[in-house]
Tab-separated table of C-alpha atoms in Angstrom:
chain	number	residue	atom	x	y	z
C	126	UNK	CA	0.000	0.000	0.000
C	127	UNK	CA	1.167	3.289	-0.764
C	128	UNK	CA	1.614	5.943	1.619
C	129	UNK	CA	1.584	9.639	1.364
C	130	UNK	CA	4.099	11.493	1.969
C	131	UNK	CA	4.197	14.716	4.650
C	132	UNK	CA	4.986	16.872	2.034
C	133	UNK	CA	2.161	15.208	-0.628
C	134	UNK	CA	-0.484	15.450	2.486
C	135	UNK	CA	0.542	18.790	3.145
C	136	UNK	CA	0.468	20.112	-0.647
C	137	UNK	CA	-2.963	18.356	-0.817
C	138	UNK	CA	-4.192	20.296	2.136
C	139	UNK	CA	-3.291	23.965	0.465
C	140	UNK	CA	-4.250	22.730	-2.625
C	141	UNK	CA	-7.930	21.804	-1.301
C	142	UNK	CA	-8.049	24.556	1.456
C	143	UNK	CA	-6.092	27.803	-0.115
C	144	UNK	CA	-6.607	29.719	-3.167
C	145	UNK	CA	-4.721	28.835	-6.131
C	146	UNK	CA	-3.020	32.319	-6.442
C	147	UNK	CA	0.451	30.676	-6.789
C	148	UNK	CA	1.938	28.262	-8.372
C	149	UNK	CA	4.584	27.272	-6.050
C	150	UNK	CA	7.412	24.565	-6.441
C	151	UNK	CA	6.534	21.392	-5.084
C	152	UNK	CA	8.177	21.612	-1.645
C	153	UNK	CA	6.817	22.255	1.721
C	154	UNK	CA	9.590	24.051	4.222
C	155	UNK	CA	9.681	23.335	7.624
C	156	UNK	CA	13.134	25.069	9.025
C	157	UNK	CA	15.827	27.738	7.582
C	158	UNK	CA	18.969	29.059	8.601
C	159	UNK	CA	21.337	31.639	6.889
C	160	UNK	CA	21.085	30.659	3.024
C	161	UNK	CA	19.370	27.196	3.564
C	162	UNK	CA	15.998	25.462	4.021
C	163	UNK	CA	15.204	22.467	5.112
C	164	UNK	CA	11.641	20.627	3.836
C	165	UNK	CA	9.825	18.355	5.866
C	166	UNK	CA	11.253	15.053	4.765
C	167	UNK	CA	14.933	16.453	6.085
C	168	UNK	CA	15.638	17.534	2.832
C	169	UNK	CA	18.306	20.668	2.221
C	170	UNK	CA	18.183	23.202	-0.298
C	171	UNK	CA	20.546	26.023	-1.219
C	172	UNK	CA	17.910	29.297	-0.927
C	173	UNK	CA	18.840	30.992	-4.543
C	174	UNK	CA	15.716	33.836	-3.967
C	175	UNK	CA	15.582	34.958	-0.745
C	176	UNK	CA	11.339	35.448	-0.532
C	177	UNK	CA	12.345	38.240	-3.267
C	178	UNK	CA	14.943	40.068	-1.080
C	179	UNK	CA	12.957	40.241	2.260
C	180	UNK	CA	15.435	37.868	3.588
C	181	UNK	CA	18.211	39.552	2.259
C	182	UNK	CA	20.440	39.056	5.247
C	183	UNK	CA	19.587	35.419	5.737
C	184	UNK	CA	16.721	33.469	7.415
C	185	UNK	CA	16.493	33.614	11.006
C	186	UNK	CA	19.720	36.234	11.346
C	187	UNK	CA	20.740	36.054	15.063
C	188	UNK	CA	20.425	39.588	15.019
C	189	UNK	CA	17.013	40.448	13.973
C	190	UNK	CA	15.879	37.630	15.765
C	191	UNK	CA	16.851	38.922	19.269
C	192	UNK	CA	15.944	42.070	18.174
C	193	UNK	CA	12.294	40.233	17.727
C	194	UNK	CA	12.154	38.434	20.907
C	195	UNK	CA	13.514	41.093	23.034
C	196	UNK	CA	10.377	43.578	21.769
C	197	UNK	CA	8.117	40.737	22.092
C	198	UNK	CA	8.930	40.321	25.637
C	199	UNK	CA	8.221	44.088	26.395
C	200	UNK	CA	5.027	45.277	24.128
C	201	UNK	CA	4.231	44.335	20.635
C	202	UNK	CA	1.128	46.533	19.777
C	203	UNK	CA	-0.391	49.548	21.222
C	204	UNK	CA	-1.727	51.421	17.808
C	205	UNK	CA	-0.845	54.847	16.759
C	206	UNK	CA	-3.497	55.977	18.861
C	207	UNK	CA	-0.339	56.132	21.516
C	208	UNK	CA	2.926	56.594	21.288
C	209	UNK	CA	5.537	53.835	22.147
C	210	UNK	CA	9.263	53.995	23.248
C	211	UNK	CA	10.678	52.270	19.719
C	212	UNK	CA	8.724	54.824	16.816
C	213	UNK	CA	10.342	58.087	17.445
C	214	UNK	CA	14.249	55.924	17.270
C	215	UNK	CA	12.924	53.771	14.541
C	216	UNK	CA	11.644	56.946	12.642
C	217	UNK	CA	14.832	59.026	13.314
C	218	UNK	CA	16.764	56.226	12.309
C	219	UNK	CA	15.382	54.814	8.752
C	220	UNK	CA	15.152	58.640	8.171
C	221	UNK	CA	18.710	59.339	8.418
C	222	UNK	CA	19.845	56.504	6.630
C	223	UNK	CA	18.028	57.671	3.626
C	224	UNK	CA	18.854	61.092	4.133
C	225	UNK	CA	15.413	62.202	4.409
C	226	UNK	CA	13.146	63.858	7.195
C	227	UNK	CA	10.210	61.763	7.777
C	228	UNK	CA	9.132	58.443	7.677
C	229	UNK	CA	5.426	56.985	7.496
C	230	UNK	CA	5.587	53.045	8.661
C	231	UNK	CA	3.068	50.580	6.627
C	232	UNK	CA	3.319	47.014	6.566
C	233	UNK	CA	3.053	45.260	2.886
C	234	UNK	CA	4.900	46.871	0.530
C	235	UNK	CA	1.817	47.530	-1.582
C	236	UNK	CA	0.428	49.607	1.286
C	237	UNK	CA	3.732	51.670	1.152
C	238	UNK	CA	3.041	52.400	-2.920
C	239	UNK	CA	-0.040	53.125	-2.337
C	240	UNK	CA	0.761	55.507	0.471
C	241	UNK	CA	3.564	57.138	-1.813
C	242	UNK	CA	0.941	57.729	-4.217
C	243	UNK	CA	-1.560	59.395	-2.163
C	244	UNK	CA	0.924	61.412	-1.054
C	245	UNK	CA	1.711	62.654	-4.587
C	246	UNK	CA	-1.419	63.545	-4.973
C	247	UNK	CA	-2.092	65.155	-1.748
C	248	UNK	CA	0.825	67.217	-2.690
C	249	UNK	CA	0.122	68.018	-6.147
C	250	UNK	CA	-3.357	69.548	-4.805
C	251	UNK	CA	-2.264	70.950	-2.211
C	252	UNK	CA	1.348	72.221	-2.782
C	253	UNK	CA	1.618	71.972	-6.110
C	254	UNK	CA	-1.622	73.639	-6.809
C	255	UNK	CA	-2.977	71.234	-9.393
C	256	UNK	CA	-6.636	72.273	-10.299
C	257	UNK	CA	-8.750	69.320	-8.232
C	258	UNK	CA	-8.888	65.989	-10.111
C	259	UNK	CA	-6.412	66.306	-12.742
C	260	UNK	CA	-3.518	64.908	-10.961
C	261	UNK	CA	-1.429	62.349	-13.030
C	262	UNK	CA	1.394	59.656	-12.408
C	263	UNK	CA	3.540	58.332	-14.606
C	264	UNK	CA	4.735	54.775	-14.750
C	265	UNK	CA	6.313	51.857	-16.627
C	266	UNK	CA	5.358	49.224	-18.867
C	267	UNK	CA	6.347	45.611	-16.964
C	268	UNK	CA	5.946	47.572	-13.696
C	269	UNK	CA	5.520	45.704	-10.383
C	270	UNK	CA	4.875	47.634	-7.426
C	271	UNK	CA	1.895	45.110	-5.836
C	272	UNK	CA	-1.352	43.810	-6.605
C	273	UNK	CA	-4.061	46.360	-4.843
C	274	UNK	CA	-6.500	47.502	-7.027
C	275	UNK	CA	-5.242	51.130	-7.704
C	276	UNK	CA	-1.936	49.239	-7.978
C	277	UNK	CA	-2.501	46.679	-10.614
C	278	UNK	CA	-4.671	49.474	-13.177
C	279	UNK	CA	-1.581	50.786	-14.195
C	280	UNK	CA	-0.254	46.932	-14.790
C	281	UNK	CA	0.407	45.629	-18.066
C	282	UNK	CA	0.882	42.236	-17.069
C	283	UNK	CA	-2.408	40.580	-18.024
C	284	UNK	CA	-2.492	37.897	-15.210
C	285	UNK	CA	-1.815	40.699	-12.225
C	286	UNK	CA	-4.622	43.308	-14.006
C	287	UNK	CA	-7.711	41.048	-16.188
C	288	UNK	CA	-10.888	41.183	-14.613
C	289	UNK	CA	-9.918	43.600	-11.836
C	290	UNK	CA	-11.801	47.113	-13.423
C	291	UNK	CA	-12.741	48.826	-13.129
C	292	UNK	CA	-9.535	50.569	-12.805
C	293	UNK	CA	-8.414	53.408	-11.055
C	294	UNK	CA	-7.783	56.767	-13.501
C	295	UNK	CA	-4.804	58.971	-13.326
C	296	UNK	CA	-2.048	57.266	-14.330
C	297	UNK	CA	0.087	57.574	-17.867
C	298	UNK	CA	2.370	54.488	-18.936
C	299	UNK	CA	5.236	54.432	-20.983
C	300	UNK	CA	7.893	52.106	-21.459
C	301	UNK	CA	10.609	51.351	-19.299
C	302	UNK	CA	13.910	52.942	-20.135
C	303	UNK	CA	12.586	55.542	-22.957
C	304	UNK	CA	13.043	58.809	-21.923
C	305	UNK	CA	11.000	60.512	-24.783
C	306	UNK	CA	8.232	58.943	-23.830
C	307	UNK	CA	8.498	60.116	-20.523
C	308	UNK	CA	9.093	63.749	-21.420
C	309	UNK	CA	5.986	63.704	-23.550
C	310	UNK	CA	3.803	62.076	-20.890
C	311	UNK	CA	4.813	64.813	-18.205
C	312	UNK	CA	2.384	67.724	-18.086
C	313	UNK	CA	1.970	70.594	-15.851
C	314	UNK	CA	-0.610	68.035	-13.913
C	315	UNK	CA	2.020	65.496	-13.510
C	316	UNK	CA	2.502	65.208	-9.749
C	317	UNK	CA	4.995	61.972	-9.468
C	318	UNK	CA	6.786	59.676	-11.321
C	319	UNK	CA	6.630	55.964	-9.945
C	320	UNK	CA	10.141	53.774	-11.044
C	321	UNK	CA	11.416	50.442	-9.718
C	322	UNK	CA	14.915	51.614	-10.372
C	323	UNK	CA	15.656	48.054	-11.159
C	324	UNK	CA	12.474	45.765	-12.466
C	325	UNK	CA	12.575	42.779	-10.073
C	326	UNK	CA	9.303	40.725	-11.369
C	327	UNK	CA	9.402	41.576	-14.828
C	328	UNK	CA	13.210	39.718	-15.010
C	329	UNK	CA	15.640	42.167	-13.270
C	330	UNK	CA	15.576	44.667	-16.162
C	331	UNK	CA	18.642	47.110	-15.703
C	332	UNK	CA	17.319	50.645	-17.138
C	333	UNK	CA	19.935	52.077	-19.661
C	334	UNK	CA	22.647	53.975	-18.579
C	335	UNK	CA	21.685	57.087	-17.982
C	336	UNK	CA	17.603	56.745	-17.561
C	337	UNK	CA	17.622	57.437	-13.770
C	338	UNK	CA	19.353	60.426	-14.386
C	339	UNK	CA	16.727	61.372	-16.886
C	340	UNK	CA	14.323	60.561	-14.751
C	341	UNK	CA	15.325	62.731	-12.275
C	342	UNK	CA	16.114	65.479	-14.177
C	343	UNK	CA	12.157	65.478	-16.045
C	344	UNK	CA	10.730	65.632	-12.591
C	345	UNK	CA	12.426	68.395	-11.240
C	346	UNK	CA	12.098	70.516	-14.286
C	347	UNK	CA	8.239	69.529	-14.436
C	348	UNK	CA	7.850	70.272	-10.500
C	349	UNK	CA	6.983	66.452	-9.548
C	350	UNK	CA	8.088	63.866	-7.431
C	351	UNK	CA	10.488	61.065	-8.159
C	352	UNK	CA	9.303	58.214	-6.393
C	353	UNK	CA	11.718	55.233	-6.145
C	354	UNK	CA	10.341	51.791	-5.188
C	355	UNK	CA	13.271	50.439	-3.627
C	356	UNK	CA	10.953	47.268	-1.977
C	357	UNK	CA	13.022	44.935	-4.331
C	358	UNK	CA	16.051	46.470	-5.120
C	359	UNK	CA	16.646	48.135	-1.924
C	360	UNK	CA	18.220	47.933	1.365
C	361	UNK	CA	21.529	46.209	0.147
C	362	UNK	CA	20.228	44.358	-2.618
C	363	UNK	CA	22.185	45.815	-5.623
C	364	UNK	CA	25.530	46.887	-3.772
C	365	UNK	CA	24.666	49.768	-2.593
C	366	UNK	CA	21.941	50.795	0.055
C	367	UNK	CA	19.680	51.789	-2.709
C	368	UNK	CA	19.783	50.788	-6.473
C	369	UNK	CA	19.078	54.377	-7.420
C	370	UNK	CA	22.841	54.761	-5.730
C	371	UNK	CA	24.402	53.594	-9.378
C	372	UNK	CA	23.470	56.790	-10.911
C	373	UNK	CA	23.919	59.173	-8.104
C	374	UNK	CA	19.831	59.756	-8.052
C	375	UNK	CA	18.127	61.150	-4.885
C	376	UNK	CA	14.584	60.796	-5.709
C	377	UNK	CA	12.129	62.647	-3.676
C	378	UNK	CA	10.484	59.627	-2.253
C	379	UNK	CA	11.896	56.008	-1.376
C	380	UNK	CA	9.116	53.394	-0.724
C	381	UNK	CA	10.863	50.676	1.103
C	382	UNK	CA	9.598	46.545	2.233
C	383	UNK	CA	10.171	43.315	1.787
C	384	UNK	CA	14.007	43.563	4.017
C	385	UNK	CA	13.582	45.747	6.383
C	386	UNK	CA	10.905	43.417	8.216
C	387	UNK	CA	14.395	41.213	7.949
C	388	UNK	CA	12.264	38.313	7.079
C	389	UNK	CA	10.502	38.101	10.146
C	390	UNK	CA	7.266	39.896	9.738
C	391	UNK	CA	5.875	42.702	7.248
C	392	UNK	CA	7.464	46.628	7.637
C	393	UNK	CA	7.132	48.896	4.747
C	394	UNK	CA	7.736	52.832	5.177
C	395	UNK	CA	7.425	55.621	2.229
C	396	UNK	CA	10.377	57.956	3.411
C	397	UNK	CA	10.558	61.431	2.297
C	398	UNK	CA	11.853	65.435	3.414
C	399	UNK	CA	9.063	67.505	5.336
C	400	UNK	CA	7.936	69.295	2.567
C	401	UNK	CA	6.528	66.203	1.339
C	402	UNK	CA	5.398	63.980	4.454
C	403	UNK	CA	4.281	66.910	5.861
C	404	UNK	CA	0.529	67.098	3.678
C	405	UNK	CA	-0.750	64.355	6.128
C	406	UNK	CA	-2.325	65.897	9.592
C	407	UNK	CA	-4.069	63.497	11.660
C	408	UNK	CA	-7.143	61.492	10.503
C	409	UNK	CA	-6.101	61.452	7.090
C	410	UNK	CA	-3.760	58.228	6.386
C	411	UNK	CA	-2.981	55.406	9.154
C	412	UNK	CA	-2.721	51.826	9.455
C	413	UNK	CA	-3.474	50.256	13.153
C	414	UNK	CA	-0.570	47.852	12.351
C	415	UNK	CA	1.978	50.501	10.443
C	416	UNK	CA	4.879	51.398	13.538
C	417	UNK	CA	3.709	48.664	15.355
C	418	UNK	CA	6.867	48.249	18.424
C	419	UNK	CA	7.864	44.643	16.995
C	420	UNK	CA	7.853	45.953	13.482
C	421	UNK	CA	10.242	48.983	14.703
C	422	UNK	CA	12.562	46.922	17.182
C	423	UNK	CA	13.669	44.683	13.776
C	424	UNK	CA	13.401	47.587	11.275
C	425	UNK	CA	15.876	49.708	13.664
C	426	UNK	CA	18.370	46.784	13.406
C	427	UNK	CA	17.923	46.634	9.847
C	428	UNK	CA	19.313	49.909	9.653
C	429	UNK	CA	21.832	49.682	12.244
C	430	UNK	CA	23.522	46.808	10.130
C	431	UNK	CA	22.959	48.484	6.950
C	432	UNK	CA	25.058	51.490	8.767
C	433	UNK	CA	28.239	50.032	8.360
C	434	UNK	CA	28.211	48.876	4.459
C	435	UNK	CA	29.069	44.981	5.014
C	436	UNK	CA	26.308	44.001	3.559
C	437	UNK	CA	26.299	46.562	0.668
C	438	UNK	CA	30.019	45.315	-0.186
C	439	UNK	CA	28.866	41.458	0.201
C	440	UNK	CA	25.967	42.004	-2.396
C	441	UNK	CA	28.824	43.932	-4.997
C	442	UNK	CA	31.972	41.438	-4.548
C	443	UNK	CA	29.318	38.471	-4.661
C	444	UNK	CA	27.675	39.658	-6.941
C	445	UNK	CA	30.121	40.667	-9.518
C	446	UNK	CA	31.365	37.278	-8.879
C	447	UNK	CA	28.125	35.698	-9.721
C	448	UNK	CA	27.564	37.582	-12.680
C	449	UNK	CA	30.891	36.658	-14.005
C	450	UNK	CA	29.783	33.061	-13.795
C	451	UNK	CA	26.594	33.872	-15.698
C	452	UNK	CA	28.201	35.513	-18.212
C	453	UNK	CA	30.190	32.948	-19.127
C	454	UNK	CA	27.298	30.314	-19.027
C	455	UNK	CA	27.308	28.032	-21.987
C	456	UNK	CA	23.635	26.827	-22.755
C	457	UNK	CA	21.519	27.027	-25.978
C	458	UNK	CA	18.729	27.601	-23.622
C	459	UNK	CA	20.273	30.999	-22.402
C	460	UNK	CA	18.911	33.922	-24.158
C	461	UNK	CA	20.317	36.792	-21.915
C	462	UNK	CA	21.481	37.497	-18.267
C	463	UNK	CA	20.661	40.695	-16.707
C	464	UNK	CA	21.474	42.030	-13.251
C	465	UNK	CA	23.420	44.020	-10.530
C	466	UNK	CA	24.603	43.228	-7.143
C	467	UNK	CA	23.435	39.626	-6.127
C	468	UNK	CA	20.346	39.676	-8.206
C	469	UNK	CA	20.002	38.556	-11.738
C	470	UNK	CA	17.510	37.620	-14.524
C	471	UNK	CA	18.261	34.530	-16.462
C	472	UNK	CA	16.297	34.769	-19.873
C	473	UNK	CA	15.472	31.422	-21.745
C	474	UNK	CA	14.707	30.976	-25.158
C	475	UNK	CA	11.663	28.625	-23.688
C	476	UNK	CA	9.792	28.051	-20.559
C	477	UNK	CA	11.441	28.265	-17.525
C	478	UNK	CA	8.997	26.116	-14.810
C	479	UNK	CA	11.462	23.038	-15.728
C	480	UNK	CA	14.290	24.622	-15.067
C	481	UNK	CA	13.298	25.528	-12.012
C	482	UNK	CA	12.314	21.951	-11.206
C	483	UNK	CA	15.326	20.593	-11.950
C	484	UNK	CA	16.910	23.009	-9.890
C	485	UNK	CA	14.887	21.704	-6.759
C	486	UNK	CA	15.857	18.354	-7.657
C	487	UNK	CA	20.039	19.331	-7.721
C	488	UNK	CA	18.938	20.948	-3.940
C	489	UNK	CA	18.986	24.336	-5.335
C	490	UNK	CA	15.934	26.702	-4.885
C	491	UNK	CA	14.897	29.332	-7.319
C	492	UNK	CA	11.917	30.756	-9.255
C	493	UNK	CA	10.532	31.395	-12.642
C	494	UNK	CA	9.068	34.801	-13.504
C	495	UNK	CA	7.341	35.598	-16.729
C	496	UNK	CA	7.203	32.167	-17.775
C	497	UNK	CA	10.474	32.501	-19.925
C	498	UNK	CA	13.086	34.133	-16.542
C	499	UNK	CA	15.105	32.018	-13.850
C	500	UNK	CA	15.337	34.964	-11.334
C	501	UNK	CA	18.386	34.759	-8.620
C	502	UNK	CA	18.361	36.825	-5.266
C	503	UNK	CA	20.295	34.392	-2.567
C	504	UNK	CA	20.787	35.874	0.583
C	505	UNK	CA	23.383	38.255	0.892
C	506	UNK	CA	24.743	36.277	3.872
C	507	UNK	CA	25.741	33.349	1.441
C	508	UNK	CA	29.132	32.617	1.470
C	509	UNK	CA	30.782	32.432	-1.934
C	510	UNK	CA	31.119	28.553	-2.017
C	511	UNK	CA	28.001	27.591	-1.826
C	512	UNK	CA	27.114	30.378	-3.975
C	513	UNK	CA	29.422	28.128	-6.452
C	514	UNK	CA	27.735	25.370	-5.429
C	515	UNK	CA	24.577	26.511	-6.815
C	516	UNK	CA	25.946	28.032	-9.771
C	517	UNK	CA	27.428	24.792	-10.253
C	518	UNK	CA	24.214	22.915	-10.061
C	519	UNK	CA	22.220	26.082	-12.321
C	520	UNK	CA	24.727	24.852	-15.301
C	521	UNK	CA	23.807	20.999	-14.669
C	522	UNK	CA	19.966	22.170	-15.128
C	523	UNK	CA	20.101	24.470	-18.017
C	524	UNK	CA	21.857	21.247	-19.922
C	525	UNK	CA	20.041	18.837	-18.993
């Protein structure tokens, strides 16, 4: 007689009980440490994506996790109807590591886009002076910034936006990395422009050289916000604290996730200068969760070991090393390898589901993204031979 395994039961139970908004490798984790997982048969895998970079410095870092337990043993939720003794430091903190004034704590990183764009329009109207409901955003073809309904009517990825309208009006799109079309999509009612400096989930699209720049520059001349949605590509990701680093780009508002809950739970902020932040008086934006004192204690040591630029150099030595290995990959099924820091796009000339799959056999865990991309965003706590290790096994699979 055959008997089910833990992991078949346990796949059968999400696939009976839960939604069937994913389509998730066949694996069910049960432990993780640093770069690895474990599955419930004892299995170990080499973690090659890194819950798209909110466990950028490893699952379960000693760190963040005594962070966590020392808050949890203190006070864990009072609301922002009070203050607590871990928002103002947490605030300060996060602030000055961006080099910004203010900071307005969410949770998902969706909340924190859509809290960057209400304040672009709250600041259009009211600082601005744009005449009452013609405010416009600008964003990019192959965007991902989250999957609220505002959110995905500027999508143009058919699965993330079909059957979701009506959709939200306001918003001009243009294509990633043509600055033409950005210049003749900015009007005088163009309050912010929304870029994902790098584009994690459609492939880890690098913009041209130059484009950030260009971005920058269109904004301030047309008097609107630059707002950089650094949830992906942020926090250490790329090699520097912030992708928009490369190009020497200060955009007037970083939206920030994914990391700086350090893997542990969800912390999102939209971080900007006064003059910005400062539109909201009370009553009008809040979250009962957003600030919370758990979601401070581990965002303050986020930034207190983004301070001293180990893991920013990690993510650029490992990372150049990485994508020296990927360049010189030898596979007909290779189309193109994009990329910066430890994060790269791996472009096939056909499906990439079985690719991943054979990955997961080989003990080696990474994702496909728009059907035809391997993406690869390992902890930045990985050393360099098991980064090897997995590169090793990523040639095995793209042969076989």
């Amino acid at each position: 007689m055959n008997v089910a395994s833990t992991t078949d039961r346990l796949r059968a139970l999400s696939g009976e009980h839960s939604a069937h908004n994913y389509h998730p490798l066949p694996i069910v984790i049960a432990e993780a440490e640093g770069a690895w997982v474990t599955d419930v048969e004892g299995r170990r895998y080499l973690d090659m994506l890194a819950a798209y970079s909110a466990v950028n410095f490893g699952h379960r870092n000693p760190r963040l996790v005594a962070a966590a337990q020392r808050q949890l043993e203190r006070v864990t939720l009072v609301s922002r109807a009070f203050d607590h003794d871990v928002f103002g430091p947490f605030a300060a903190e996060l602030a000055e590591l961006c080099g910004k004034d203010m900071v307005l704590p969410m949770n998902s990183g969706a909340e924190a886009v859509e809290t960057a764009l209400k304040t672009a329009r709250k600041w259009g109207y009211e600082v601005k002076g744009v005449p009452p409901g013609r405010a416009n955003i600008v964003t990019f073809e192959g965007n991902f910034h989250g999957r609220t309904t505002t959110i995905v009517s500027f999508s143009t990825d058919p699965d993330a936006k079909d059957s979701y309208g009506p959709y939200t009006p306001g918003f001009r799109t243009v294509p990633y990395g043509d600055v033409e079309a950005l210049r003749a999509a900015v009007d005088e009612h163009t309050v912010g422009v929304l870029i994902e400096p790098i584009q994690g989930e459609a492939g880890v699209n690098v913009p041209p050289s130059g484009f950030l720049t260009a971005v920058r520059e269109l904004c301030t001349a047309a008097g609107a916000l630059m707002l950089a949605d650094e949830i992906q590509s942020g926090l250490g990701r790329t090699g520097t604290t912030f992708a928009v680093e490369h190009e020497g780009v200060v955009p007037d508002v970083y939206i920030l996730g994914k990391a700086l809950g350090g893997g542990i739970m969800p912390v999102s902020a939209v971080v900007a200068d006064r003059d910005v932040l400062g539109v909201f008086k009370p009553g009008q934006h809040g979250s009962t969760f957003g600030g919370n004192p758990l979601a401070c204690a581990i965002g303050r040591e986020v930034v207190a070991m983004l301070r001293t630029g180990e893991f920013q150099e990690r993510s650029r030595t490992l990372g150049a090393h990485m994508h020296g290995r990927l360049g010189a990959l030898s596979s007909d099924l290779v189309r193109d390898v994009r990329g910066r820091g430890l994060w790269a796009g791996i472009e096939l000339h056909g499906p990439a589901r079985p690719v991943s799959e054979r990955l997961m056999g080989l003990g080696v865990l990474a994702k496909e993204t728009h059907a035809t991309t391997i993406r690869l965003a390992p902890p930045l706590v990985i050393d360099e031979t098991d980064l090897d290790w997995a590169l090793d096994r990523l040639e095995i699979a793209l042969k076989d």
